[in-house]
């Protein structure tokens, strides 16, 4: 158990819909990272927040947005969903923005778009 | 980030040492070598990291060549539970760096056989 909690574990929805994925980082961790893993793309970095502020952006689509709240939990919002958005979405946390590089990953949210 | 090159797959016998190579010939002086693994569809798990000295922890050992252009992750006594995809990643880990993310490649699929 990494200490990072992601909900929901599984989600099935239709094209055009909007979903929100939630992540609670390890106690005390200030940095949250979101990754997408689809069968043909591997693990792709989406976005990172540190103590409520966006710190780095990767290959995140404009239809996707994220935020980190004062209690440090984070949400990833996916809208106008397409079939290709079906993937595992992982959240990871670390204490600092940079440092040892040890990220703690949650078990992921599996999104299926039909 | 410097690119890394890993074999696509490798087999290992249970109870034997597993030696996983990684080439990172363009690594910069301030880039660390990190290893993570991902057991089928679970969140990636941190294993070990190092800069230029060999490192050992309860999970594995990391051997970095003197010129730092390659490294080897050693699982001393592989078990069936070590079957996973192993990722070698190089990244800056200094305060003030603008690179906050870990970039995962395709990794090496390691299969431990009884």
Coordinates of C-alpha atoms in Angstrom, one line a residue:
Chain A
X1 CA 0.0 0.0 0.0
X2 CA 1.6 3.2 -1.2
X3 CA -0.6 5.5 0.8
X4 CA -2.0 7.2 -2.3
X5 CA -5.7 6.7 -2.7
X6 CA -7.5 7.0 -6.0
X7 CA -11.2 6.9 -6.7
X8 CA -13.1 5.5 -8.4
X9 CA -11.2 2.3 -9.2
X10 CA -13.3 1.6 -12.3
X11 CA -15.5 3.9 -14.4
X12 CA -17.5 3.2 -17.5
X13 CA -19.1 6.1 -19.4
X14 CA -20.1 7.2 -22.8
X15 CA -18.5 9.4 -25.4
X16 CA -19.1 13.0 -24.9
X17 CA -19.5 12.7 -21.1
X18 CA -17.4 14.3 -18.4
X19 CA -15.8 12.5 -15.4
X20 CA -13.8 13.5 -12.4
X21 CA -11.0 11.3 -11.0
X22 CA -9.9 12.0 -7.4
X23 CA -6.5 11.5 -5.8
X24 CA -5.5 11.7 -2.1
X25 CA -1.8 11.9 -1.7
X26 CA 0.3 10.3 1.0
X27 CA 0.0 12.2 4.3
X28 CA 2.5 15.1 4.2
X29 CA 3.2 14.9 0.4
X30 CA 2.9 18.3 -1.3
X31 CA 3.3 17.2 -4.9
X32 CA 0.8 15.4 -7.0
X33 CA 1.4 14.0 -10.5
X34 CA -1.1 12.6 -13.0
X35 CA -0.2 10.0 -15.6
X36 CA -2.2 8.3 -18.3
X37 CA -1.5 4.7 -19.4
X38 CA -3.1 3.3 -22.5
X39 CA -2.3 0.1 -24.3
X40 CA -0.4 1.8 -27.1
X41 CA 1.1 4.8 -25.4
X42 CA 2.7 3.5 -22.2
X43 CA 2.9 5.8 -19.2
X44 CA 2.4 9.4 -20.2
X45 CA 2.9 12.3 -17.9
X46 CA 0.0 14.7 -17.8
X47 CA 0.4 17.3 -15.1
X48 CA 2.0 18.1 -11.8
X49 CA 0.9 20.2 -8.9
X50 CA 3.0 21.3 -5.9
X51 CA 1.2 22.7 -2.9
X52 CA -1.8 23.9 -4.9
X53 CA 0.1 25.4 -7.8
X54 CA 0.6 23.9 -11.3
X55 CA 4.3 23.0 -11.6
X56 CA 4.7 21.1 -14.8
X57 CA 2.6 20.2 -17.8
X58 CA 3.0 17.2 -20.1
X59 CA 0.9 15.8 -22.9
X60 CA -2.4 16.9 -21.3
X61 CA -5.3 17.6 -23.7
X62 CA -7.2 20.8 -23.6
X63 CA -10.3 18.7 -22.7
X64 CA -8.6 17.7 -19.5
X65 CA -8.0 19.8 -16.5
X66 CA -6.7 19.3 -13.0
X67 CA -6.4 21.1 -9.7
X68 CA -5.0 20.6 -6.3
X69 CA -7.0 21.7 -3.3
X70 CA -5.9 23.3 0.0
X71 CA -6.1 19.9 1.7
X72 CA -3.7 18.7 -1.1
X73 CA -6.1 16.2 -2.7
X74 CA -6.2 16.5 -6.5
X75 CA -8.9 16.0 -9.1
X76 CA -8.4 15.3 -12.8
X77 CA -11.4 16.4 -14.9
X78 CA -11.9 14.7 -18.3
X79 CA -14.6 16.2 -20.6
X80 CA -16.0 15.5 -24.0
X81 CA -14.7 12.0 -23.7
X82 CA -13.6 10.1 -26.7
X83 CA -13.0 6.4 -27.2
X84 CA -9.3 7.0 -27.1
X85 CA -9.5 8.4 -23.6
X86 CA -10.0 4.9 -22.3
X87 CA -7.0 4.2 -20.2
X88 CA -5.6 3.7 -16.7
X89 CA -5.1 7.0 -14.9
X90 CA -2.5 7.0 -12.2
X91 CA -1.9 9.6 -9.5
X92 CA 1.4 9.8 -7.7
X93 CA 2.7 11.9 -4.9
X94 CA 6.0 13.0 -3.4
X95 CA 7.0 15.2 -0.6
X96 CA 8.9 17.8 -2.6
X97 CA 8.6 19.1 -6.1
X98 CA 12.0 17.8 -6.8
X99 CA 14.4 15.7 -4.8
X100 CA 15.0 12.0 -4.6
X101 CA 12.6 11.3 -7.4
X102 CA 10.7 8.7 -5.4
X103 CA 7.2 9.0 -6.5
X104 CA 4.5 6.9 -4.7
X105 CA 1.8 5.8 -7.1
X106 CA -1.8 4.9 -6.4
X107 CA -3.5 1.8 -7.9
X108 CA -5.1 3.8 -10.7
X109 CA -8.5 4.6 -12.0
X110 CA -9.5 2.5 -15.0
X111 CA -11.7 4.6 -17.4
X112 CA -13.6 2.9 -20.1
X113 CA -15.4 5.1 -22.7
X114 CA -18.0 3.3 -24.8
Chain B
X1 CA 16.0 14.0 -20.0
X2 CA 18.6 11.6 -21.4
X3 CA 17.1 8.8 -23.3
X4 CA 17.5 5.3 -22.0
X5 CA 17.6 2.0 -23.9
X6 CA 16.5 -1.3 -22.3
X7 CA 16.0 -4.7 -23.7
X8 CA 12.3 -5.4 -24.5
X9 CA 12.1 -8.5 -22.5
X10 CA 14.1 -11.0 -20.5
X11 CA 13.5 -14.2 -18.6
X12 CA 15.0 -15.2 -15.2
X13 CA 14.9 -18.4 -13.2
X14 CA 13.4 -18.2 -9.7
X15 CA 16.0 -17.9 -7.0
X16 CA 18.7 -16.7 -9.3
X17 CA 19.9 -13.1 -9.7
X18 CA 18.3 -11.0 -12.4
X19 CA 20.6 -8.5 -14.0
X20 CA 18.7 -5.8 -15.9
X21 CA 20.8 -3.5 -18.2
X22 CA 20.1 0.0 -19.2
X23 CA 22.0 2.3 -21.5
X24 CA 22.0 6.1 -21.0
X25 CA 24.9 7.2 -23.1
X26 CA 23.7 10.9 -23.2
X27 CA 23.3 11.3 -19.5
X28 CA 24.3 14.6 -18.1
X29 CA 26.4 15.2 -15.0
X30 CA 23.4 16.2 -12.9
X31 CA 21.1 13.5 -13.9
X32 CA 20.3 10.6 -11.7
X33 CA 19.4 7.0 -12.7
X34 CA 16.0 5.8 -11.3
X35 CA 14.5 2.3 -11.5
X36 CA 10.7 1.7 -11.1
X37 CA 8.7 -1.4 -11.8
X38 CA 5.1 -2.0 -12.6
X39 CA 3.4 -5.3 -11.8
X40 CA 0.6 -6.0 -14.2
X41 CA -1.8 -2.9 -14.2
X42 CA -0.7 -1.8 -10.7
X43 CA 0.8 1.6 -10.0
X44 CA 4.5 1.8 -10.7
X45 CA 6.7 1.1 -7.7
X46 CA 10.0 2.9 -6.9
X47 CA 13.0 0.5 -6.6
X48 CA 16.2 2.5 -6.3
X49 CA 18.1 5.4 -7.7
X50 CA 21.7 6.6 -7.9
X51 CA 24.0 9.3 -9.3
X52 CA 27.4 7.7 -9.7
X53 CA 28.0 5.4 -6.8
X54 CA 26.6 1.9 -6.6
X55 CA 23.6 1.7 -4.4
X56 CA 21.8 -1.1 -2.5
X57 CA 18.6 -1.3 -0.6
X58 CA 16.3 -4.1 0.5
X59 CA 14.9 -4.6 -2.9
X60 CA 17.8 -4.4 -5.3
X61 CA 21.3 -3.2 -6.1
X62 CA 22.2 -0.5 -8.7
X63 CA 25.5 -0.7 -10.5
X64 CA 26.5 2.4 -12.5
X65 CA 29.5 2.3 -14.7
X66 CA 32.3 4.7 -14.1
X67 CA 31.5 6.8 -17.3
X68 CA 27.8 6.7 -16.2
X69 CA 26.7 5.7 -19.7
X70 CA 25.1 2.5 -18.5
X71 CA 23.8 0.8 -15.4
X72 CA 22.5 -2.5 -14.2
X73 CA 19.7 -3.3 -11.8
X74 CA 20.3 -6.5 -9.9
X75 CA 17.5 -8.4 -8.2
X76 CA 19.6 -10.7 -6.0
X77 CA 17.1 -13.6 -5.6
X78 CA 14.3 -13.3 -8.1
X79 CA 10.9 -14.6 -7.1
X80 CA 7.7 -15.1 -9.1
X81 CA 6.4 -11.9 -7.6
X82 CA 9.2 -10.0 -9.3
X83 CA 7.6 -10.6 -12.7
X84 CA 6.9 -7.0 -13.9
X85 CA 7.9 -4.3 -16.3
X86 CA 11.0 -2.6 -15.1
X87 CA 11.7 1.0 -16.1
X88 CA 15.1 2.8 -16.2
X89 CA 14.7 6.5 -16.1
X90 CA 17.2 9.3 -15.9
X91 CA 16.2 12.7 -14.4
X92 CA 17.6 15.7 -12.8
X93 CA 16.8 15.8 -9.1
X94 CA 18.3 19.2 -8.1
X95 CA 16.4 22.0 -6.4
X96 CA 15.7 24.7 -8.9
X97 CA 15.5 22.2 -11.8
X98 CA 12.6 22.8 -14.1
X99 CA 12.2 19.1 -14.8
X100 CA 9.8 17.8 -12.2
X101 CA 8.5 14.7 -14.0
X102 CA 9.6 11.2 -14.6
X103 CA 9.4 10.1 -18.2
X104 CA 8.7 6.4 -18.6
X105 CA 9.8 4.5 -21.6
X106 CA 8.8 1.1 -22.7
X107 CA 10.8 -0.7 -20.0
X108 CA 11.9 -4.3 -19.9
X109 CA 9.3 -7.0 -19.3
X110 CA 10.9 -9.4 -16.9
X111 CA 9.4 -12.9 -16.5
X112 CA 10.5 -15.0 -13.6
X113 CA 10.0 -18.7 -14.2
X114 CA 9.8 -21.4 -11.6

